[in-house]
Coordinates of C-alpha atoms and ligand atoms in Angstrom, one line a residue:
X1 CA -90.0 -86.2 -87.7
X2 CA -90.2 -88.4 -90.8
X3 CA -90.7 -86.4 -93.8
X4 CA -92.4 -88.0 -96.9
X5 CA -92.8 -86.4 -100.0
X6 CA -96.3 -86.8 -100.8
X7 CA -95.1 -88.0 -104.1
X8 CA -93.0 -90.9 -102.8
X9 CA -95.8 -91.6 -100.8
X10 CA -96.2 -95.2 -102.3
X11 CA -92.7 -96.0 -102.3
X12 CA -92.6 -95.3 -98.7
X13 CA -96.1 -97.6 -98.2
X14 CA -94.9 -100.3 -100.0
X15 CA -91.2 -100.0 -98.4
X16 CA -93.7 -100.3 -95.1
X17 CA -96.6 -102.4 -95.4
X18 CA -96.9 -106.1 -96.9
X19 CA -98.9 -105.9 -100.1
X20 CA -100.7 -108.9 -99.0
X21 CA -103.4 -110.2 -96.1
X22 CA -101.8 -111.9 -93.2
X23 CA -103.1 -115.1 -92.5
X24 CA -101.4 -118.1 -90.5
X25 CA -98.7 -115.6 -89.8
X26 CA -97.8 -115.2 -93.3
X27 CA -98.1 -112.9 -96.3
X28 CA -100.2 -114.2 -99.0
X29 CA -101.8 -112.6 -101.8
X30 CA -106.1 -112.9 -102.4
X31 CA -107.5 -116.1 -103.5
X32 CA -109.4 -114.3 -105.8
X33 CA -106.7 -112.4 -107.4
X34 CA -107.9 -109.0 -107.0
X35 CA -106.6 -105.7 -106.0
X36 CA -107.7 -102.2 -104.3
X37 CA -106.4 -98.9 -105.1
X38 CA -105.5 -97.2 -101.9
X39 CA -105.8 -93.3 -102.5
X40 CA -104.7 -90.5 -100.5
X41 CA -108.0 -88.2 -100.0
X42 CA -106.5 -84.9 -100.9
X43 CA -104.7 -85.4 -104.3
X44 CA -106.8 -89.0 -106.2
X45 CA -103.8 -90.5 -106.2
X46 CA -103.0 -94.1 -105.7
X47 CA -100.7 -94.9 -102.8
X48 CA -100.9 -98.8 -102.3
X49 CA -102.6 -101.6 -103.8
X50 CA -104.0 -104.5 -101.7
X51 CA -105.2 -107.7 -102.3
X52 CA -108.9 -107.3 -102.2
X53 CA -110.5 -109.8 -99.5
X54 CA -113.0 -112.4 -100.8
X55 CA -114.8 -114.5 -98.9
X56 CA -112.6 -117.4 -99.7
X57 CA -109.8 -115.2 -97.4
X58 CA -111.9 -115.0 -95.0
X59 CA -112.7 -119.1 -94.6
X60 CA -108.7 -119.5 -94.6
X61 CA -108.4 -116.7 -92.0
X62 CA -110.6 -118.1 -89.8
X63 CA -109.4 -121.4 -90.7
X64 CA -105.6 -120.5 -89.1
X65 CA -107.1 -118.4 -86.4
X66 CA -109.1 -122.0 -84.8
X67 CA -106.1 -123.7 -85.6
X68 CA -104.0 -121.4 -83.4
X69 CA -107.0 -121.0 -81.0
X70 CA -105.7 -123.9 -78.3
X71 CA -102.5 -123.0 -78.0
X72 CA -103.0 -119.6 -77.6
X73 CA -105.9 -120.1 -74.9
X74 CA -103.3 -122.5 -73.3
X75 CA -100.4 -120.2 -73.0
X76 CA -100.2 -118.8 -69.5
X77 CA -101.7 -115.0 -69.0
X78 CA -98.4 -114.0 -68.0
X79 CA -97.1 -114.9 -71.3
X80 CA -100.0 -113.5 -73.4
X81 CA -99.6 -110.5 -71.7
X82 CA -95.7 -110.1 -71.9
X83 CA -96.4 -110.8 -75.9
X84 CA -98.8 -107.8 -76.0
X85 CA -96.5 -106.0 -74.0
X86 CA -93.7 -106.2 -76.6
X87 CA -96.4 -105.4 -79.5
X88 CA -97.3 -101.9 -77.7
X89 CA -93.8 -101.4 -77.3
X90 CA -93.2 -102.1 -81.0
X91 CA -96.1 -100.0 -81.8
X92 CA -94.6 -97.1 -80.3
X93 CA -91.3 -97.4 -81.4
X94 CA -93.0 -97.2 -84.9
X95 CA -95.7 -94.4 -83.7
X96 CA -94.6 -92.3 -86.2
X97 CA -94.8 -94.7 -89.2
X98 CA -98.0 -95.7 -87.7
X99 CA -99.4 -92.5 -87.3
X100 CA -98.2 -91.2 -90.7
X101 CA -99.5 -93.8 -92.5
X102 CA -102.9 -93.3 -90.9
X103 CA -102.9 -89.7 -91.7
X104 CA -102.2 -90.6 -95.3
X105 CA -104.4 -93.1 -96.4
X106 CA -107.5 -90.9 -94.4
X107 CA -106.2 -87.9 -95.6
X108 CA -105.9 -86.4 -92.5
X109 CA -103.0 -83.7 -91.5
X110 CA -100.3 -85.6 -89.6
X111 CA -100.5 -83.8 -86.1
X112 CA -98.3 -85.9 -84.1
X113 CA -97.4 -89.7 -83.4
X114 CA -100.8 -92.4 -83.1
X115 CA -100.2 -93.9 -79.3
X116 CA -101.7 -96.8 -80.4
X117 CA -98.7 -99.0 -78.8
X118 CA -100.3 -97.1 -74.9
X119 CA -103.5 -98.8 -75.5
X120 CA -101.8 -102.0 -76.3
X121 CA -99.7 -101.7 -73.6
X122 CA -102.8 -100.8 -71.3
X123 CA -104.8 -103.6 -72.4
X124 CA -101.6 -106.4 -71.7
X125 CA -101.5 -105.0 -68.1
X126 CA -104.9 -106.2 -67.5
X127 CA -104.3 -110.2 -69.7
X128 CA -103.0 -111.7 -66.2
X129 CA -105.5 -109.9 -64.1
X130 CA -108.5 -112.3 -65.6
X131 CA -109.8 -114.0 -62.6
X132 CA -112.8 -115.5 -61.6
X133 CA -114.8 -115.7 -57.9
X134 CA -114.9 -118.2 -55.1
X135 CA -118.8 -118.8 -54.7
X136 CA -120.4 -119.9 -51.4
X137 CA -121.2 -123.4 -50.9
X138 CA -124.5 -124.7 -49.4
X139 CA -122.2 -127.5 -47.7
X140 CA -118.7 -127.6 -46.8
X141 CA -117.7 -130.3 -49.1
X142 CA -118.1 -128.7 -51.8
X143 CA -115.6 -125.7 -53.5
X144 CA -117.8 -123.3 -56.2
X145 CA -116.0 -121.0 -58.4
X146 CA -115.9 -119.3 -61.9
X147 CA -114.0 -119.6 -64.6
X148 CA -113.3 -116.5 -67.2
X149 CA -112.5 -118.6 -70.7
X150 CA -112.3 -116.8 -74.7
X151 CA -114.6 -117.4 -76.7
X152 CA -112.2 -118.7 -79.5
X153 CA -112.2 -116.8 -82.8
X154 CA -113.5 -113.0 -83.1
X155 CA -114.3 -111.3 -85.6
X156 CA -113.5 -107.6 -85.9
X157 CA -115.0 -105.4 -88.9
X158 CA -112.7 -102.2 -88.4
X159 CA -114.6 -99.4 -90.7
X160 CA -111.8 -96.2 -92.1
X161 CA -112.2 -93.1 -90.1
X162 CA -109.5 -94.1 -87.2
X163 CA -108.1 -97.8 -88.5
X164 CA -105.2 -98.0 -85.8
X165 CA -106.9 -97.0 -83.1
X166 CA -109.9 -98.9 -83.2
X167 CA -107.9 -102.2 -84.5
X168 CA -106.3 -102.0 -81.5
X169 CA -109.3 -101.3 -79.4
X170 CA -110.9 -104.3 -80.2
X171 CA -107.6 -106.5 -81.0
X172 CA -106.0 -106.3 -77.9
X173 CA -108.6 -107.0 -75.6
X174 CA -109.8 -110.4 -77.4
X175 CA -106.2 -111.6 -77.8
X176 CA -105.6 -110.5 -73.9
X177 CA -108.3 -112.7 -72.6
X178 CA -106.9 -115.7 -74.8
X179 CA -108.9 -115.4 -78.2
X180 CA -107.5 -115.4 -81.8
X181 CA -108.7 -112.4 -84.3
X182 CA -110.0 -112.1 -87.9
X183 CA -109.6 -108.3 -88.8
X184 CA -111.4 -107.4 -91.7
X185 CA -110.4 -103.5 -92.3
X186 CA -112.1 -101.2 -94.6
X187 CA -111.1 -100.7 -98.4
X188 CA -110.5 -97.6 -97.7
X189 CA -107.7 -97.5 -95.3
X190 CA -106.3 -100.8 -94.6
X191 CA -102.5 -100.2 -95.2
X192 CA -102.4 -98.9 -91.1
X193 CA -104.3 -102.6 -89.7
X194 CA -101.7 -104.5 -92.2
X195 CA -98.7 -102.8 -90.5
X196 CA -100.1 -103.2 -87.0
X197 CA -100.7 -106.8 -88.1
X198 CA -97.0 -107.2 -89.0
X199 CA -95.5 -105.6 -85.6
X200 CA -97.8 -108.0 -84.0
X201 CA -95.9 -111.0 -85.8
X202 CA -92.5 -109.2 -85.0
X203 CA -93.4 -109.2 -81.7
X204 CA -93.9 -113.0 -81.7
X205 CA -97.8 -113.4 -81.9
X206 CA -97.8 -117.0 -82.4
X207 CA -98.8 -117.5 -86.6
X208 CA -102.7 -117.4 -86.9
X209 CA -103.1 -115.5 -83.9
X210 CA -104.3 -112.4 -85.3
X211 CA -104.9 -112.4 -89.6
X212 CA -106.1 -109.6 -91.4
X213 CA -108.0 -109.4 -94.6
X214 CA -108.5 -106.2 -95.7
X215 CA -111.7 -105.4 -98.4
X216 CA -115.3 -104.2 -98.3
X217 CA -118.7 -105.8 -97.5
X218 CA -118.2 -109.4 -99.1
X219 CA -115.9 -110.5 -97.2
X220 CA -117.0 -108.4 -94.0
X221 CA -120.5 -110.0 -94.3
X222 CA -118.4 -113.6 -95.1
X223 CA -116.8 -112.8 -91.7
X224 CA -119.8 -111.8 -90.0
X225 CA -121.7 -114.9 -91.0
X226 CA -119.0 -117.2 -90.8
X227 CA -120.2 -120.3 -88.3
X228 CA -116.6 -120.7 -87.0
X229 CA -116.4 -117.5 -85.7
X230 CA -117.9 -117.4 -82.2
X231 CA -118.0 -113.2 -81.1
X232 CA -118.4 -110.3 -83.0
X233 CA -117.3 -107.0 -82.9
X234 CA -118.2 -104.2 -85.5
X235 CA -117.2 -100.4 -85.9
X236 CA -119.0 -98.8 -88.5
X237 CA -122.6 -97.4 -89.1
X238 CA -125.7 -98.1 -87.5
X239 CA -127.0 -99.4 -91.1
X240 CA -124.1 -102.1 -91.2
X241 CA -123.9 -102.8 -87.5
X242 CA -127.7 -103.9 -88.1
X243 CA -127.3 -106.3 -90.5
X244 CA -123.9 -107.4 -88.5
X245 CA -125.9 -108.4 -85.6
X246 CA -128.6 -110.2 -88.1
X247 CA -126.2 -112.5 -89.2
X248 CA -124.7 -112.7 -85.8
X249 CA -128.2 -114.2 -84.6
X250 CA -128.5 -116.4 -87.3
X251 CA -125.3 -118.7 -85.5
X252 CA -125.6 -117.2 -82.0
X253 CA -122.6 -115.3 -81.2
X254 CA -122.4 -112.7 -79.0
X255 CA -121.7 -108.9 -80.7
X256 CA -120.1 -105.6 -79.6
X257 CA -121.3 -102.8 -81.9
X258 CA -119.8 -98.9 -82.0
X259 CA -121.8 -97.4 -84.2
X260 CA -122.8 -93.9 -85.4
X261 CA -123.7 -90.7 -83.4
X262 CA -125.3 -87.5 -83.8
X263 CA -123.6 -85.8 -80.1
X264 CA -124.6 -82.3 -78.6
X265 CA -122.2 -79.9 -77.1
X266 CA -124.7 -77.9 -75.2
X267 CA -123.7 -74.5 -74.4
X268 CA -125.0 -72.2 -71.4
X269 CA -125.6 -69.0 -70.8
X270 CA -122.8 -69.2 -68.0
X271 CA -120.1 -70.7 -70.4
X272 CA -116.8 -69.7 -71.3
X273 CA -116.9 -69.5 -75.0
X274 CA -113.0 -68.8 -75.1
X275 CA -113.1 -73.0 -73.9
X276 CA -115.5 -73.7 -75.6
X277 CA -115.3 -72.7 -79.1
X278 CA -111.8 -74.2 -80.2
X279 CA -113.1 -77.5 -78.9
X280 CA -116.1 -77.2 -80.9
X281 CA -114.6 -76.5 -83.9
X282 CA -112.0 -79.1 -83.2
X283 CA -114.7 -81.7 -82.6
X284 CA -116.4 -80.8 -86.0
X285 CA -112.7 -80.1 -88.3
X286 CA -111.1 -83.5 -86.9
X287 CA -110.1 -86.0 -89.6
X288 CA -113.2 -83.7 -91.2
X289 CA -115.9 -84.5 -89.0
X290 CA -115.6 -88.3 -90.1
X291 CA -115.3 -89.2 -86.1
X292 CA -118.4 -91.2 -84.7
X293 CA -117.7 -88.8 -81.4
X294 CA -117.8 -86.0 -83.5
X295 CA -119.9 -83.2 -81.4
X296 CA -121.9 -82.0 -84.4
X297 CA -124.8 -80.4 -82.9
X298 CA -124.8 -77.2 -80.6
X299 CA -127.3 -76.7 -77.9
X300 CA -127.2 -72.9 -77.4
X301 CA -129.2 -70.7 -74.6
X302 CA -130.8 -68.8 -76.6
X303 CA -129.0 -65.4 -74.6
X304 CA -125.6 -66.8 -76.2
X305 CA -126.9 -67.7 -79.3
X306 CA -125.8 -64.8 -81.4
X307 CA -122.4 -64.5 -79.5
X308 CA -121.9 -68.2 -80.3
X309 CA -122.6 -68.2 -83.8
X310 CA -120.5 -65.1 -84.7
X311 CA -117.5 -67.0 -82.8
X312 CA -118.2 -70.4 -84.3
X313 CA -118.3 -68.8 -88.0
X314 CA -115.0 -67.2 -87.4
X315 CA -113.4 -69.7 -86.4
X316 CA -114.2 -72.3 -88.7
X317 CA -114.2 -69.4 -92.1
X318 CA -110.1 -69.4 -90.5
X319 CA -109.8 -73.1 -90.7
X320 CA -106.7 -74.0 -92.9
X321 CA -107.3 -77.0 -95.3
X322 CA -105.0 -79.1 -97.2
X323 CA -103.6 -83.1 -97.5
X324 CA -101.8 -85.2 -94.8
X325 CA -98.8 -84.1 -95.5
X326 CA -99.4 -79.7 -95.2
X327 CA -99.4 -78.0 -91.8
X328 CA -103.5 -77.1 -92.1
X329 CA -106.3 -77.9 -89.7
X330 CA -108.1 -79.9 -91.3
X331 CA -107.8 -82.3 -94.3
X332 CA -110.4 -84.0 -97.0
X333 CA -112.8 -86.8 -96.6
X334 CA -112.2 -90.6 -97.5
X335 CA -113.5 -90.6 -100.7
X336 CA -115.5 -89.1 -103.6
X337 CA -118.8 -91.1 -102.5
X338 CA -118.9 -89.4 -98.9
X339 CA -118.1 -86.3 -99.7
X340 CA -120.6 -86.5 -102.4
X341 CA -122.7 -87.8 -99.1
X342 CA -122.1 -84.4 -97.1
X343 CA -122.6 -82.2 -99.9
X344 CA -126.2 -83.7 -100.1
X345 CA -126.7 -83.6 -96.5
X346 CA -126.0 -79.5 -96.7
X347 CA -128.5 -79.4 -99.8
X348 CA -131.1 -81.1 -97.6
X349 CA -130.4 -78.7 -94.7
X350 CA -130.6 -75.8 -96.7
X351 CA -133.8 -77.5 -98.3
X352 CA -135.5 -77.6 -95.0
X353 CA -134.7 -74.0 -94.1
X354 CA -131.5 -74.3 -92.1
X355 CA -129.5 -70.7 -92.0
X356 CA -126.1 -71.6 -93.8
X357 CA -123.6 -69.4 -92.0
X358 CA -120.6 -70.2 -93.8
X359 CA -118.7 -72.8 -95.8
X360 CA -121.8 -75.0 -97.7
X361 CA -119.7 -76.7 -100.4
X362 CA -116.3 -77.7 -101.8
X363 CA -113.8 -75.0 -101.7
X364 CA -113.1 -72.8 -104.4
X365 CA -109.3 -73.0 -106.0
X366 CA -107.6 -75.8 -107.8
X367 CA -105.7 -77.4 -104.7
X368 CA -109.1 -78.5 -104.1
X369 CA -110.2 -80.0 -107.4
X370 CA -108.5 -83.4 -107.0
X371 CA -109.2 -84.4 -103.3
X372 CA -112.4 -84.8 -101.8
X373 CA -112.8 -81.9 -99.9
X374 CA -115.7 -80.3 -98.3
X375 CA -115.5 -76.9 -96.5
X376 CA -116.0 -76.7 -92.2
X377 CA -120.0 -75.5 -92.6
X378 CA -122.3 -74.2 -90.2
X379 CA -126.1 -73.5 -90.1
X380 CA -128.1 -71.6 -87.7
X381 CA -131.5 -71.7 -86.8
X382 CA -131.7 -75.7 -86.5
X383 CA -135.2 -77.2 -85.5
X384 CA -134.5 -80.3 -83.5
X385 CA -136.9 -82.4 -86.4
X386 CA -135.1 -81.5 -89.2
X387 CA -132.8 -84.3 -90.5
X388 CA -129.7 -82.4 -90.0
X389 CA -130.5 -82.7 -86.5
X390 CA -131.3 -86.1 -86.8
X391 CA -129.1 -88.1 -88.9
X392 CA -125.1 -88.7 -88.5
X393 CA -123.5 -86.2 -91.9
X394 CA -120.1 -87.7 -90.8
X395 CA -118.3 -84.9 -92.0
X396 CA -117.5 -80.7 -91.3
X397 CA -121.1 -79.8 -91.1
X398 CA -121.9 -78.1 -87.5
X399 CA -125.7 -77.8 -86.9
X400 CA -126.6 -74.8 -83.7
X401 CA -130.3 -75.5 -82.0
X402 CA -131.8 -73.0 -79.2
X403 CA -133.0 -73.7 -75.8
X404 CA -134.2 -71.7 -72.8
X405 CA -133.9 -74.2 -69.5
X406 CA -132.0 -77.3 -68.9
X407 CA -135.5 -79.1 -69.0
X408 CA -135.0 -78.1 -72.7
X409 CA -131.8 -78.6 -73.6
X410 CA -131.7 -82.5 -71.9
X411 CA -135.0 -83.4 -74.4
X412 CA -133.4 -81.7 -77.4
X413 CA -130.1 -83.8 -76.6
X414 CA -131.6 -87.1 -75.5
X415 CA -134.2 -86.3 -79.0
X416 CA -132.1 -88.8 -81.6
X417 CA -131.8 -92.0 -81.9
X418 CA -127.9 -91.7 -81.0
X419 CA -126.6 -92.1 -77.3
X420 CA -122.9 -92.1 -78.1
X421 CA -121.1 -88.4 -76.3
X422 CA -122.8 -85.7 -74.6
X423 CA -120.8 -82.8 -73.9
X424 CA -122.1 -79.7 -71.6
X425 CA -119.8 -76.1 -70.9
X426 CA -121.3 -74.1 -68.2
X427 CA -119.8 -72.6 -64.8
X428 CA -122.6 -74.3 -62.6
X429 CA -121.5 -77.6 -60.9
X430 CA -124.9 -78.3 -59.8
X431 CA -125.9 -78.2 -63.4
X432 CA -123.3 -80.3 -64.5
X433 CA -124.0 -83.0 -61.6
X434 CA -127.6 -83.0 -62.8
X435 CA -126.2 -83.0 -66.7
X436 CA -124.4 -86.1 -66.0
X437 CA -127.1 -88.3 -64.4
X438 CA -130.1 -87.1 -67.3
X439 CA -127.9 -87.1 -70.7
X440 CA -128.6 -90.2 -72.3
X441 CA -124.8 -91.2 -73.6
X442 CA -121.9 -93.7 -73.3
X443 CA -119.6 -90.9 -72.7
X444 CA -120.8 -87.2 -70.8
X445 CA -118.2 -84.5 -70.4
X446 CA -118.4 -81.3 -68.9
X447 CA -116.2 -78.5 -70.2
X448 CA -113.7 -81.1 -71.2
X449 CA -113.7 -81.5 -75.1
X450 CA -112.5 -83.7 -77.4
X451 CA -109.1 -85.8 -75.6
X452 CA -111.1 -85.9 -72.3
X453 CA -107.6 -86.5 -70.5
X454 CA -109.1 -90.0 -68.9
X455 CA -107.1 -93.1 -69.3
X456 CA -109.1 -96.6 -69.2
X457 CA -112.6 -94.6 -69.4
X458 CA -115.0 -97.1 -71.1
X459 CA -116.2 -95.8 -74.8
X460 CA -119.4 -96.7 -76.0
X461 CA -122.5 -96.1 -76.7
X462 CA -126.3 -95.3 -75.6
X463 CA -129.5 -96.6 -77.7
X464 CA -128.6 -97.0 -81.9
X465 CA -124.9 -95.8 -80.9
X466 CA -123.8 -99.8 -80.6
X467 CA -123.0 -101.6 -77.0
X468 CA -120.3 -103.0 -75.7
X469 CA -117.1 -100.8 -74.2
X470 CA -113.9 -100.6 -75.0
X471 CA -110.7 -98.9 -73.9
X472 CA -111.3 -99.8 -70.4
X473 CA -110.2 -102.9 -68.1
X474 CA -113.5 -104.2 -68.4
X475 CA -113.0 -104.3 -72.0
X476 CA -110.8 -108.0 -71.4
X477 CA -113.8 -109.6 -69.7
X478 CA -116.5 -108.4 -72.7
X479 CA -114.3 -111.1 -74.6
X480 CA -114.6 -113.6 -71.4
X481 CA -117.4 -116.0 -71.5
X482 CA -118.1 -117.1 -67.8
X483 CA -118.3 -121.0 -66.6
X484 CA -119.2 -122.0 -62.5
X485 CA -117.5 -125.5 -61.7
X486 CA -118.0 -126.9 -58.6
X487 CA -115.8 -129.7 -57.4
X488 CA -117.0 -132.2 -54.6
X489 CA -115.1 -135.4 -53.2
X490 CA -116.6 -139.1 -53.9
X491 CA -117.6 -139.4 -51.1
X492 CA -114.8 -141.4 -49.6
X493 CA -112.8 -140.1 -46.1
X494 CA -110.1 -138.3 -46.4
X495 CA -108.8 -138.1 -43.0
Ligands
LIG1 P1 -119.6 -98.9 -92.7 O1 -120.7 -99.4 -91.8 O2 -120.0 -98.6 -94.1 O3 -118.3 -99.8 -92.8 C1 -117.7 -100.3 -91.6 C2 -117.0 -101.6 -91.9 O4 -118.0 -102.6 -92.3 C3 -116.0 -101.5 -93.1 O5 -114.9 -102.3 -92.8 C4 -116.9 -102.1 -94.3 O6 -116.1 -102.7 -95.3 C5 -117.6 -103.2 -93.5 N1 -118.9 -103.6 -94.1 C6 -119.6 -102.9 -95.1 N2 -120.8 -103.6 -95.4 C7 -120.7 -104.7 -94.6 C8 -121.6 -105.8 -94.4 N3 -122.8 -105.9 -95.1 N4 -121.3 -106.8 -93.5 C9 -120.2 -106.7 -92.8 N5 -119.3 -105.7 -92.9 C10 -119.6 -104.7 -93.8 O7 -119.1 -97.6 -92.0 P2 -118.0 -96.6 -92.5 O8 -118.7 -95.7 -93.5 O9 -116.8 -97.3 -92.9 O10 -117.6 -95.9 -91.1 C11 -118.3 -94.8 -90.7 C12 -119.3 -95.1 -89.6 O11 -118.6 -95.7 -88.5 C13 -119.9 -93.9 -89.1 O12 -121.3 -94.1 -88.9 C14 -119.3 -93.7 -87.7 O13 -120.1 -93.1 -86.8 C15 -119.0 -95.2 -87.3 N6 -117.9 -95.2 -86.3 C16 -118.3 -95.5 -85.0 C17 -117.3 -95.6 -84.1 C18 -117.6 -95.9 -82.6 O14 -116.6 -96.1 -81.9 N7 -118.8 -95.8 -82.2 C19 -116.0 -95.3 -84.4 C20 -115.7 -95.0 -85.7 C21 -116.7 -95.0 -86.7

């Protein structure tokens, strides 16, 4: 494995990642002039600076992505594909760079390479497999069929929790079915979209293909209301994606949203707690909770209850925390404003007469003063109206509800406004048959946590958690817009 220093950290980033957005295929510097500090989460400290996107960049980014549009729409699928084909393969050859670099500017512990180059490489098996249908015909001289075209530019707002992953996501499915791409990443955490943006290049992306201009709501609402943009797709909070899809209406364009989610893990009676647990706490400890999927409310039978919580609090008082670059569980959030975000969540909890079990704050010891840490934190006795039940904390904060039948425990997990993952652990398959078809979610699981183990399974969402699926073949034809032709003779004989 690479090793980095976490004190040549911005050596290495800069060694790695053009200090400038990439538009028209090259590396240019903001129109406005400005910079972003990049921090890593656990120690303050500054790791990159980026141009800061204005909403100038984003006219010229879109400006070289319709430029490049009607080439690229022109190209043959086999050739799209055998371009995203070499990206994925650059992509992995750099997993670890990629995935290091992720870890770092989130903060969270490096655990292994990022497989973002597999869902490229899934996505360009499916760019020549873009076909249309042969329609009937109410006479025989007459041939119907459909067309699958791009819409031309997309837009892509990529928020900071999982940058590669959800770039790519979105990315490779537009440029599949023959679009070009604006990224805008977050301020956060944009070094990870840069690089990908670079391999992409490498791997002879025609210039203007895909741009990125990295910054914060400027020039993602410049991009989101830009008229020469003609599909949208946003990752981010339900908040954001709302006003996303207002300016979306205001020129037309179609928009994918993945938004926020509040998801229950909902625990019987029958269930094997030795699963279950570890994927629990995993769900909740991940990148800090700061995962849309994150499972942060747990449904409990109220036989288990006690059993549950003991087990829970164990595990998560054991949870090791540190910086990207330590061998802990789990690392800080993204910055001082959201962690200042959770710890006001927990006071509201405790306001409303939640249980705190354990954690409830930043913790204690100096490592800890100069991140943005937040400890894993559970509460007990949960009422299904109380705002930590309710609202997405997007961070450690694990929230255990009570129910007696599965009549129950479906109405307390279809009760938010969120639809995004469901997960159920119990031993009875006619449960989980009936769990499946009544949990209102994008995503249901049943004893399977976190990595579900499917391959191409669409993600999305239910209700305020966003429309649209990715991930999966369909995924190409969300960025297909449909056309019927028919074609007749003129009428003369053609014998
Ligand atoms: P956010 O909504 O604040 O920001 C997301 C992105 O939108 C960032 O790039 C940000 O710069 C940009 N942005 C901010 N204001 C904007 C505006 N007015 N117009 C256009 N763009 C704007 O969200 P966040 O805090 O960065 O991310 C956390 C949220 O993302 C959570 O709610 C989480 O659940 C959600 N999320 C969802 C999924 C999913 O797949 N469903 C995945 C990851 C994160």
């Amino acid at each position: 494995m690479t090793t980095i220093d976490s004190r040549d950290a911005a050596t290495w980033v800069a060694a790695l990642v053009p200090a400038a957005h990439l538009i028209g295929g090259r590396t240019v510097p903001s129109i406005g002039g400005a910079v972003t500090d990049v921090l890593d989460p656990g120690t303050g400290r500054v790791i990159g600076r980026v141009p800061d996107g204005t909403p100038a960049d984003i006219d010229a980014a879109v400006a070289a992505a319709s430029d490049a549009f009607p080439a690229w729409r022109d190209l043959s699928a086999s050739r799209r594909a055998a371009v995203l084909h070499r990206w994925g393969a650059l992509c992995t050859e750099h997993d670890e760079e990629l995935g290091l670099l992720e870890s770092l500017e989130v903060g969270r512990p490096y655990q292994g390479p990022a497989s973002v180059g597999n869902r490229i490489v899934f996505i360009a098996g499916q760019a020549d497999k873009i076909g249309g249908q042969s329609l009937p015909t109410a006479t025989p001289d007459r041939l119907a069929l459909t067309l699958r075209e791009p819409f031309g530019v997309c837009g892509c707002i990529v928020p900071w929790n999982a940058p590669g992953a959800l770039m790519v996501s979105v990315v490779a499915p537009a440029l599949a079915a023959g679009n070009t791409v604006v990224v805008k990443p977050a301020a956060d955490a944009p070094l990870t979209c840069l690089l990908l943006g670079e391999l992409a290049l490498q791997a002879g992306l025609p210039p203007g293909v895909l741009n990125v201009v990295p910054g914060g709501a400027a020039p993602g609402a410049a991009l989101a209301e830009h008229p020469g943009v003609r599909h949208l797709s946003f990752t981010g909070s339900t908040v954001t994606g709302a006003s996303v899809m207002r300016a979306a209406a205001r020129n037309l364009v179609p928009v994918h949203l993945e938004l926020g989610g509040k998801s229950p893990q909902i625990v019987f009676d029958d269930a094997n707690l030795e699963q279950a647990v570890p994927e629990i706490v995993r769900g909740v400890t991940f990148n800090a909770g700061q995962t849309c999927a994150a499972g942060t409310r747990v449904l409990v039978q109220r036989g288990s209850r006690q059993r549950l919580v003991d087990a829970l609090a164990t595990a998560l008082s054991a949870t090791r925390l540190g910086g990207w670059d330590e061998d802990v569980d789990m690392g800080p959030l993204i910055n001082r404003t959201q962690q200042q975000r959770v710890l006001n969540h927990i006071g509201i909890a405790q306001s409303e007469g939640a249980q705190l079990v354990c954690g409830g704050g930043v913790p204690p010891g100096e490592r800890y003063e100069h991140g943005f840490f937040v400890a894993p934190t559970l509460f007990d006795q949960v009422d299904p109206a109380m705002r930590l039940a309710q609202e997405e904390v997007f961070g450690p904060v694990l929230a255990v509800l009570e129910f007696d039948d599965l009549d129950e425990a479906v109405e307390i997990a279809n009760g938010t406004k969120y639809g995004l993952v469901a997960t159920a652990w119990t031993a009875d398959v006619g449960r989980a048959v009936t769990l499946a078809r009544r949990l209102e979610a994008g995503q249901v699981h049943v004893n399977a946590g976190r990595a579900s183990g499917a391959i191409g399974a669409p993600f999305g969402g239910y209700r305020q958690s966003g429309f649209g699926r990715t991930m999966s073949a369909d995924s190409v034809l969300e960025f297909t817009q449909v056309k019927s032709v028919v074609l007749a003779g003129t009428g003369a004989s053609h014998g």
